[in-house]
PDB file of C-alpha atoms in Angstrom:
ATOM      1  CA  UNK A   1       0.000   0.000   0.000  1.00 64.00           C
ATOM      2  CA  UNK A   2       1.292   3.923  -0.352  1.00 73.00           C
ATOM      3  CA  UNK A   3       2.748   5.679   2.142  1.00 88.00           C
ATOM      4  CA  UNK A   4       2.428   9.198   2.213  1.00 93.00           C
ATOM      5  CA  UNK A   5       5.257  11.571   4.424  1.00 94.00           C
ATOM      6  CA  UNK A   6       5.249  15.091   5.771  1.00 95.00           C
ATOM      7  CA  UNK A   7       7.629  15.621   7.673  1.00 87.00           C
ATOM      8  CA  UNK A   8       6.776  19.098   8.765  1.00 90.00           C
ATOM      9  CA  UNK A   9       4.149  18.799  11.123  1.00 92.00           C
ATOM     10  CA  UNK A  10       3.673  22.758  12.026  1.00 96.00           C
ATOM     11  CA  UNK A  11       5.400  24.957  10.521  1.00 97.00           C
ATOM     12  CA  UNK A  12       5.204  28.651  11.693  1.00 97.00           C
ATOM     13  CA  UNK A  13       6.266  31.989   9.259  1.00 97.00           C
ATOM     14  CA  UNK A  14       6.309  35.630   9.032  1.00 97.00           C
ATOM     15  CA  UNK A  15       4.646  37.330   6.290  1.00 97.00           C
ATOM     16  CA  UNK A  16       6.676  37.698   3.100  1.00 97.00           C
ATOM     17  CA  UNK A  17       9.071  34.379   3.832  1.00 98.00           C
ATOM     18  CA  UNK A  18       9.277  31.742   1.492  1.00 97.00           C
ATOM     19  CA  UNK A  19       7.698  28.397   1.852  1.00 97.00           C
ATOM     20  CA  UNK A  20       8.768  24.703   1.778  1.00 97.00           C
ATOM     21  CA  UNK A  21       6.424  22.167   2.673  1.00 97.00           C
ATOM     22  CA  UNK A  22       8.101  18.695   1.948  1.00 96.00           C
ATOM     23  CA  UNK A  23       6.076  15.535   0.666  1.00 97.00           C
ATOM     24  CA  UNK A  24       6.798  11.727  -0.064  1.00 96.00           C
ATOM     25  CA  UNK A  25       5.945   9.046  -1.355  1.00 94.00           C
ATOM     26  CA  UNK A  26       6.322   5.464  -1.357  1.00 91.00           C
ATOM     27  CA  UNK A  27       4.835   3.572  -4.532  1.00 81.00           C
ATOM     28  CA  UNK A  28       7.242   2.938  -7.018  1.00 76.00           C
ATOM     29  CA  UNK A  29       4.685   3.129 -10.218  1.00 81.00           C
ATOM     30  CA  UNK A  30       3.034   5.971 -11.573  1.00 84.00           C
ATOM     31  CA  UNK A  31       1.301   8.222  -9.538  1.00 86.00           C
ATOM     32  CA  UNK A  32      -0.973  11.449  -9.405  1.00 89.00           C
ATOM     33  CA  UNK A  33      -0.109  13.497  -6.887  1.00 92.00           C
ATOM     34  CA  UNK A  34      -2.022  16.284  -5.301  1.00 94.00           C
ATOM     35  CA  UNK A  35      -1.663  19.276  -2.719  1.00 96.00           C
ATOM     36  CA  UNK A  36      -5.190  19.582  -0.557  1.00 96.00           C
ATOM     37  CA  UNK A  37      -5.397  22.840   1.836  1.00 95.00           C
ATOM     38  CA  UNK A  38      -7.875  23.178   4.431  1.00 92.00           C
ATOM     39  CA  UNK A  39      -8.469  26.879   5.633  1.00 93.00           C
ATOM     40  CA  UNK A  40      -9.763  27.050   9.399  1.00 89.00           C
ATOM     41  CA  UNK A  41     -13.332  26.007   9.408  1.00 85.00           C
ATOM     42  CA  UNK A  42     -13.439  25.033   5.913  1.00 88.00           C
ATOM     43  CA  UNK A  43     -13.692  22.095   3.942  1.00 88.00           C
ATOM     44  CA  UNK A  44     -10.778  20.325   2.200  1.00 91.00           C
ATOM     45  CA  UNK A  45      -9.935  22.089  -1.203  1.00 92.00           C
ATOM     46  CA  UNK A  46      -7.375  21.197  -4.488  1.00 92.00           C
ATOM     47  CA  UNK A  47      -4.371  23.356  -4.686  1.00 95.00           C
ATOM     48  CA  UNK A  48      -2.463  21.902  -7.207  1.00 95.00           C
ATOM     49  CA  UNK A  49      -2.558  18.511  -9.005  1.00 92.00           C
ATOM     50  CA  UNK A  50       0.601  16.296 -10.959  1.00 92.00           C
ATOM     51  CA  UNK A  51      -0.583  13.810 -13.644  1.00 86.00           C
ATOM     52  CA  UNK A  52       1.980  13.789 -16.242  1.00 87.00           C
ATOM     53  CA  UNK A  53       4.135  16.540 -18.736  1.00 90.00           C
ATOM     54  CA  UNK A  54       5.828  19.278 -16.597  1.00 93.00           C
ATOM     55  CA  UNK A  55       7.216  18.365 -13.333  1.00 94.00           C
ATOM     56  CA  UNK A  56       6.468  21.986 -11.987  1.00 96.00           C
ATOM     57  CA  UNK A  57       2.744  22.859 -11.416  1.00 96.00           C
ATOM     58  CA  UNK A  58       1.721  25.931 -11.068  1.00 95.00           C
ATOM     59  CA  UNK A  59      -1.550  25.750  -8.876  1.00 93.00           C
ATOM     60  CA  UNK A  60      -3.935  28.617  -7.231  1.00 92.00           C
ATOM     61  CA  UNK A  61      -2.919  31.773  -5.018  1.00 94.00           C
ATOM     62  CA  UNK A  62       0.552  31.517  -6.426  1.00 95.00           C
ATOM     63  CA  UNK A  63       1.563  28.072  -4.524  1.00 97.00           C
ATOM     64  CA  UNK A  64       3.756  25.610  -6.664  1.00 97.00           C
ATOM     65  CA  UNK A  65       4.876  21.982  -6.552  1.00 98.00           C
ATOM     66  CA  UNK A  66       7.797  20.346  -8.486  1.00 97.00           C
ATOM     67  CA  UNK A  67       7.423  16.346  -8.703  1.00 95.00           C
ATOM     68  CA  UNK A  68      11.366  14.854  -8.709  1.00 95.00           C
ATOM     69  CA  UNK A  69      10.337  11.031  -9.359  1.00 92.00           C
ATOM     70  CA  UNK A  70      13.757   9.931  -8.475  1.00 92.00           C
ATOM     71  CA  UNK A  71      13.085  11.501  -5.024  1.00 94.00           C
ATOM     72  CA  UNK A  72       9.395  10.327  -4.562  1.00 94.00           C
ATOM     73  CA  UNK A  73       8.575  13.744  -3.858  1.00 96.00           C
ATOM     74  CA  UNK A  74       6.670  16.851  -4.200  1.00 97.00           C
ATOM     75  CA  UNK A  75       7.134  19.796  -2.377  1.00 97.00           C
ATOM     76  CA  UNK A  76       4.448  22.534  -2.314  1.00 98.00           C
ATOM     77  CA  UNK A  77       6.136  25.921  -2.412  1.00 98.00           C
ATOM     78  CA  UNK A  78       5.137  29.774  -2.158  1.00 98.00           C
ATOM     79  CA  UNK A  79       7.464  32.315  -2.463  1.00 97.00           C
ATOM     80  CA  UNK A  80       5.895  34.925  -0.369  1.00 97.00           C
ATOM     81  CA  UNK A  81       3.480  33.663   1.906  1.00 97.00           C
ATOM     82  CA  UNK A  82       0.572  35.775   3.551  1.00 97.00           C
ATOM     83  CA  UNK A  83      -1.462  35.574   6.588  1.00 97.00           C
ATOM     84  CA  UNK A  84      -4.366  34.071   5.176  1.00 96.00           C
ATOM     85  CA  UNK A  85      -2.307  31.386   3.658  1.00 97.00           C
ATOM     86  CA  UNK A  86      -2.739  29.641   7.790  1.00 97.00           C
ATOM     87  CA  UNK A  87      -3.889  26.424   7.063  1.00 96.00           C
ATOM     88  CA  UNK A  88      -3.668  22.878   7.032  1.00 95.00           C
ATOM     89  CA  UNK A  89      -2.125  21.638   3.768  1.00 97.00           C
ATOM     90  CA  UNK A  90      -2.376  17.974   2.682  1.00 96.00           C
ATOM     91  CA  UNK A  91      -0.564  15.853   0.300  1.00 96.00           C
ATOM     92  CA  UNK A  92      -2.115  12.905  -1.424  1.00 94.00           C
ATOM     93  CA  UNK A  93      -1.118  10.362  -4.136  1.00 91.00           C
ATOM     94  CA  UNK A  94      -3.054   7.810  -5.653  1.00 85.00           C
ATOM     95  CA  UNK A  95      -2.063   5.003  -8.387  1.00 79.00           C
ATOM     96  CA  UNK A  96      -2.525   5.666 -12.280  1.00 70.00           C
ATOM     97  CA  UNK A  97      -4.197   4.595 -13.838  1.00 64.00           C
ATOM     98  CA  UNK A  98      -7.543   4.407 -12.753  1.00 62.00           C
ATOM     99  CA  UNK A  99      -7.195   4.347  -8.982  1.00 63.00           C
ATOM    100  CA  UNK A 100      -9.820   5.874  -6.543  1.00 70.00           C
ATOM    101  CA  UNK A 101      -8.546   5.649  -3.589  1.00 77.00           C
ATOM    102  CA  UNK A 102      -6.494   8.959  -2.752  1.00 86.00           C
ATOM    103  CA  UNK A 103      -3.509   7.798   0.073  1.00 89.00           C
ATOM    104  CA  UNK A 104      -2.732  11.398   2.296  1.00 93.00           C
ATOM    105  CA  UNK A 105      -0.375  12.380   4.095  1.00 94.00           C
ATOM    106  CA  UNK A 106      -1.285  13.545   7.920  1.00 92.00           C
ATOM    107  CA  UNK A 107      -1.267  17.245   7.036  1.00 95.00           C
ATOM    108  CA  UNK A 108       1.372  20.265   8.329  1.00 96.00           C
ATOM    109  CA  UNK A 109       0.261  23.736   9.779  1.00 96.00           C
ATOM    110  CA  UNK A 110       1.121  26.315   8.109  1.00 97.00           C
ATOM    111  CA  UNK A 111       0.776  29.251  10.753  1.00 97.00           C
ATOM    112  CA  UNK A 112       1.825  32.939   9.087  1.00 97.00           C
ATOM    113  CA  UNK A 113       2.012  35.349  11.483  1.00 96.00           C
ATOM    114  CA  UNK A 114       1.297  39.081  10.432  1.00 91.00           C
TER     115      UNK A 114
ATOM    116  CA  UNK B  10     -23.090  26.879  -5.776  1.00 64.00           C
ATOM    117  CA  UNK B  11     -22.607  23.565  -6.842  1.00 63.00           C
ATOM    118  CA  UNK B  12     -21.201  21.806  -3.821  1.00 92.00           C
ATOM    119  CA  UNK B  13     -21.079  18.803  -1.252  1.00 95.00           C
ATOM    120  CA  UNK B  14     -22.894  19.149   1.761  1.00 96.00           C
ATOM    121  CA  UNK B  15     -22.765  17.171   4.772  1.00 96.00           C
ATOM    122  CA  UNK B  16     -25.406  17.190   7.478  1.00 91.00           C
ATOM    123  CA  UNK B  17     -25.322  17.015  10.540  1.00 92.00           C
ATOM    124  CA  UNK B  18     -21.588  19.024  10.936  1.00 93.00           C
ATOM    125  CA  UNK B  19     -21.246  17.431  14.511  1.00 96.00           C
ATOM    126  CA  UNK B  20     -22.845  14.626  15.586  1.00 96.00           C
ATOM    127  CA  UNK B  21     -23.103  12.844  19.393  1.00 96.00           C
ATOM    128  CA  UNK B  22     -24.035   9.223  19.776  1.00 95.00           C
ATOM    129  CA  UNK B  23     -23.515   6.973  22.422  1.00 96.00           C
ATOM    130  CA  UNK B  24     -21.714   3.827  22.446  1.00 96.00           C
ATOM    131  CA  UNK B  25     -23.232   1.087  20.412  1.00 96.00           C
ATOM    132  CA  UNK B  26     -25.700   3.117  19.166  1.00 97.00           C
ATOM    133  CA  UNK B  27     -26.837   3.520  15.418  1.00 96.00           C
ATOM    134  CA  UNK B  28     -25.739   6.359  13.726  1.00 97.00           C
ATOM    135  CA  UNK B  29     -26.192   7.984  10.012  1.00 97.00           C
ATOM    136  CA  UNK B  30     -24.537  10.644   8.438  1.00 97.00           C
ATOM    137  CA  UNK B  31     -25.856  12.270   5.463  1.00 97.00           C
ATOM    138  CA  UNK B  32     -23.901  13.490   2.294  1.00 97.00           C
ATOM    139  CA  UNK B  33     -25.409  14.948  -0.886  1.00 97.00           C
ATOM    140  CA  UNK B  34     -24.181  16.818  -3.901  1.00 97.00           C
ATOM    141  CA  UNK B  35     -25.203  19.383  -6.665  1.00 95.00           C
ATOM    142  CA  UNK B  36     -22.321  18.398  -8.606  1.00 91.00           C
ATOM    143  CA  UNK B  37     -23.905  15.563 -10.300  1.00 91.00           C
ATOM    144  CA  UNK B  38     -20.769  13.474  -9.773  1.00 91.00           C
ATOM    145  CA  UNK B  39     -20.488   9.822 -10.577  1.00 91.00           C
ATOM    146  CA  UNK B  40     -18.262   9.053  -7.584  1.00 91.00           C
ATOM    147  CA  UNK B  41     -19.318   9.617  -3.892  1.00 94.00           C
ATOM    148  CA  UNK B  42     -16.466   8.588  -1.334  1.00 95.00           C
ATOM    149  CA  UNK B  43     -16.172   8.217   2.599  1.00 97.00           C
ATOM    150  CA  UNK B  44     -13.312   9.409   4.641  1.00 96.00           C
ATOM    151  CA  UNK B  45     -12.397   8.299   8.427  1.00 96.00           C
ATOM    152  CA  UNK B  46     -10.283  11.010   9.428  1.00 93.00           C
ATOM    153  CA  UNK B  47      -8.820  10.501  13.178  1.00 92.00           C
ATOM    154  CA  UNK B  48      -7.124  13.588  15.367  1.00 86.00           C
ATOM    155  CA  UNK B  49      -3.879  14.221  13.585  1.00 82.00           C
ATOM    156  CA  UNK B  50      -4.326  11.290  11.087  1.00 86.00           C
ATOM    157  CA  UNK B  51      -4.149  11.436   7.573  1.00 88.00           C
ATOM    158  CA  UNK B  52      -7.802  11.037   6.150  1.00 91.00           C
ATOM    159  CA  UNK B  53      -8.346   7.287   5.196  1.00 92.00           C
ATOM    160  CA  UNK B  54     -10.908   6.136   2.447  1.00 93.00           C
ATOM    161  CA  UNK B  55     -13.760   3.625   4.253  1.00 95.00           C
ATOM    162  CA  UNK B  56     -15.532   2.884   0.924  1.00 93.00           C
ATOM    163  CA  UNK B  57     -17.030   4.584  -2.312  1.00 92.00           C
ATOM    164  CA  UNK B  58     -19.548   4.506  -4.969  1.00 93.00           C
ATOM    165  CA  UNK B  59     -18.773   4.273  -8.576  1.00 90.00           C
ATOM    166  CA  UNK B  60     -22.303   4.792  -9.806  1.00 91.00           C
ATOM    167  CA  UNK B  61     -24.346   2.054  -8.288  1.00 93.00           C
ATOM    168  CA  UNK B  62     -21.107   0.216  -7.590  1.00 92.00           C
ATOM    169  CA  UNK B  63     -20.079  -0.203  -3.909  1.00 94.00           C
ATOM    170  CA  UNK B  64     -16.475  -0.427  -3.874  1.00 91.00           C
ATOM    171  CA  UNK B  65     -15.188  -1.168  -0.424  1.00 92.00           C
ATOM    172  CA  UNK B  66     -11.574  -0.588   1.230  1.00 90.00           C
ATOM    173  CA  UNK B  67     -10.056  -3.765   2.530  1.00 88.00           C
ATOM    174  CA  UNK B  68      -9.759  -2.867   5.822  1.00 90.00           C
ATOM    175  CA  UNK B  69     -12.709  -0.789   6.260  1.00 95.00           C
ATOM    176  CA  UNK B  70     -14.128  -2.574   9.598  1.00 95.00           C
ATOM    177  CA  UNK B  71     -17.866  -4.291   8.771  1.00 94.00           C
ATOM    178  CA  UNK B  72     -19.220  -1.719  11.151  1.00 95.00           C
ATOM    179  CA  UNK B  73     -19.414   0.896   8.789  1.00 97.00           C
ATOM    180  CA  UNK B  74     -22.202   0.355   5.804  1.00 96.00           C
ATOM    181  CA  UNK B  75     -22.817   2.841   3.225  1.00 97.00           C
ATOM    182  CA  UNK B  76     -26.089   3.268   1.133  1.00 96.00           C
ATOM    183  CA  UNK B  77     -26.359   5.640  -2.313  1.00 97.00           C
ATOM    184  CA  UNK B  78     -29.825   5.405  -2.705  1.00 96.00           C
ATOM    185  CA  UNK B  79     -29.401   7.797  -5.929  1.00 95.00           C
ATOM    186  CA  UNK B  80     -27.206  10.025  -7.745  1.00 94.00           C
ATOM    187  CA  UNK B  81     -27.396  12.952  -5.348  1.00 96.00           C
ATOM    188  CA  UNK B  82     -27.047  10.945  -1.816  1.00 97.00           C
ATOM    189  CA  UNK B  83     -25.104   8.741   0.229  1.00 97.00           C
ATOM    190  CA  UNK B  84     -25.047   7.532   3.848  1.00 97.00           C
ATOM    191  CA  UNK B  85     -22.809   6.261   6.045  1.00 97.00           C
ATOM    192  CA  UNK B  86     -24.315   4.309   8.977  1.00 97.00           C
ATOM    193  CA  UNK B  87     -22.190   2.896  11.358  1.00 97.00           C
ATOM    194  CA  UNK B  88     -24.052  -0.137  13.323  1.00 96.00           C
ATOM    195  CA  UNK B  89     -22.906  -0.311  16.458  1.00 96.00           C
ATOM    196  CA  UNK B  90     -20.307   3.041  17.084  1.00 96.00           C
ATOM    197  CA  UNK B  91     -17.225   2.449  19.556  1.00 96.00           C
ATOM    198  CA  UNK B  92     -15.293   5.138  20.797  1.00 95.00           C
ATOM    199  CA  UNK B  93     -12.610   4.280  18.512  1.00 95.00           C
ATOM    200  CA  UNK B  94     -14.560   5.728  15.896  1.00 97.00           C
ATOM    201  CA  UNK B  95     -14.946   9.007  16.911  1.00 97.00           C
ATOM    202  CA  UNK B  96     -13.875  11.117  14.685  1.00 96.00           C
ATOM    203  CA  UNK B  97     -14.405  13.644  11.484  1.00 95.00           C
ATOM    204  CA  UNK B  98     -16.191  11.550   8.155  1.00 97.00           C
ATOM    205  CA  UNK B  99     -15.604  12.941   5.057  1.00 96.00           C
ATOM    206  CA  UNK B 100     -17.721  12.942   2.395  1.00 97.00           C
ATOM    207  CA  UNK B 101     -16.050  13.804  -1.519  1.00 95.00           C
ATOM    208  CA  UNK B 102     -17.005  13.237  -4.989  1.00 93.00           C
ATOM    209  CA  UNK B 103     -15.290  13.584  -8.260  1.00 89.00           C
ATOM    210  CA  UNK B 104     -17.068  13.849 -11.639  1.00 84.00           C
ATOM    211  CA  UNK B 105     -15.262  10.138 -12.812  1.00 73.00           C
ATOM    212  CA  UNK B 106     -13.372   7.512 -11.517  1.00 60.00           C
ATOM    213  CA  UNK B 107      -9.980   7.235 -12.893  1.00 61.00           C
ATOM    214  CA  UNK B 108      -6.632   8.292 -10.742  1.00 56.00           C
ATOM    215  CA  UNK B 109      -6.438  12.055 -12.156  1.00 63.00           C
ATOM    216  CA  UNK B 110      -9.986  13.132 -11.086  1.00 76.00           C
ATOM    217  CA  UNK B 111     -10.034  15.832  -8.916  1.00 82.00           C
ATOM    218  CA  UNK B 112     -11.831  14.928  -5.114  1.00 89.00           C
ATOM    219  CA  UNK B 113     -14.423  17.639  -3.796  1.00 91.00           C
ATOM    220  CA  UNK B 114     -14.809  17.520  -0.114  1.00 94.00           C
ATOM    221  CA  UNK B 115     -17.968  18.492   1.968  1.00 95.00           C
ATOM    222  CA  UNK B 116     -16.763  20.134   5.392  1.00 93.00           C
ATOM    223  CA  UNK B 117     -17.016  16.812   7.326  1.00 95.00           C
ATOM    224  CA  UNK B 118     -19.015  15.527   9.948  1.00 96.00           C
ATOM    225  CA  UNK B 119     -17.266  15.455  13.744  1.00 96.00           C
ATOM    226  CA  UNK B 120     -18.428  12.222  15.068  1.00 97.00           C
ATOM    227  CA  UNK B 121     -18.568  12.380  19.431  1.00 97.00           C
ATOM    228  CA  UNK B 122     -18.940   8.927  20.396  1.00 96.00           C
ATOM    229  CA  UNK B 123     -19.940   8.893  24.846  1.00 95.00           C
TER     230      UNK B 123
END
């Protein structure tokens, strides 16, 4: 079965400082991968989603992810983070093709503070 | 707005007894799937629909039933609820199965189990 990693469990910035959150992986096939965040009080939502061509995605509010299959990972990145960017973030993988079931990782906390 | 909805947002039941949650959609989405999600656990998939199609996880414990009575709804009923099972349920859909479909998520029940 996948495995899914963060390592960061809470991660706490100032306004303006660039963001790392790492993500791996464990299947050795191919994959979709995707970057969930979850704003307080809301409901799980896509940032960014890997299914083939460019390694780099570009997703929404100006976060990014770079797949590096020899390193199982993706990394969700933001140069310049904001306040309202505190959330939960979530990485997830599933199998290709035609796999349902989404494996994620157990989230980090992404606290900015002002 | 088209959406998932998940009723009730908290629920309280006591040990052994019945419970239902409730999950519908405007989305018109073939797929309907269940999360388990545990404090500071990665969500896990219980089960999901494919259409009429019940697909179920493994190692989804035979506690937990689901029901899809039509497009729009789906249940999760959990017979006899243990306090191991407390915790926030899930509810997504995506428009087709296949790996690269993106998930929408409903905001979640929160599951109290006294």
């Amino acid at each position: 079965a996948q495995s899914v990693s963060q390592h960061n469990h809470h991660v706490i910035l100032s306004e303006a400082a660039s963001l790392e959150l790492g993500c791996n992986y464990s299947y050795g096939g191919t994959v979709n991968l995707f970057w969930y965040v979850q704003y307080p009080g809301q409901h799980l939502q896509l940032l960014l989603k890997y299914f083939s061509g460019d390694p780099l995605v570009k997703g929404i509010k100006g976060f990014e992810a770079e797949f590096i299959k020899s390193k199982f990972s993706f990394n969700l990145r933001k140069p310049s983070v904001q306040w309202s960017d505190t959330a939960e973030y979530f990485c997830a993988v599933n199998e290709s093709p035609g796999a349902n079931n989404l494996f994620f990782g157990t989230g980090t906390r992404l606290t900015v503070i002002p | 707005d088209a959406m998932v909805i998940q009723n009730p947002r908290y629920q309280v039941t006591q040990f052994g007894k019945p419970v239902t949650l409730s999950c519908s959609q405007t989305l018109n989405h073939n797929v309907m799937y269940w999360y388990q999600q545990k404090s500071s656990q990665a969500p896990k998939l219980l089960f999901h629909y494919y259409d009429k199609d019940f697909n179920n996880e493994a190692d989804t414990p035979d506690n937990f039933q689901s029901r899809r009575p039509n497009t729009s709804f789906c249940f999760l009923d959990i017979r006899s609820p243990g306090l191991g099972d407390a915790a926030m349920y899930l509810c997504a859909t995506s428009r087709a199965g296949g790996a690269a479909a993106e998930q929408f998520f409903g905001p979640g029940t929160r599951l109290t189990v006294l």
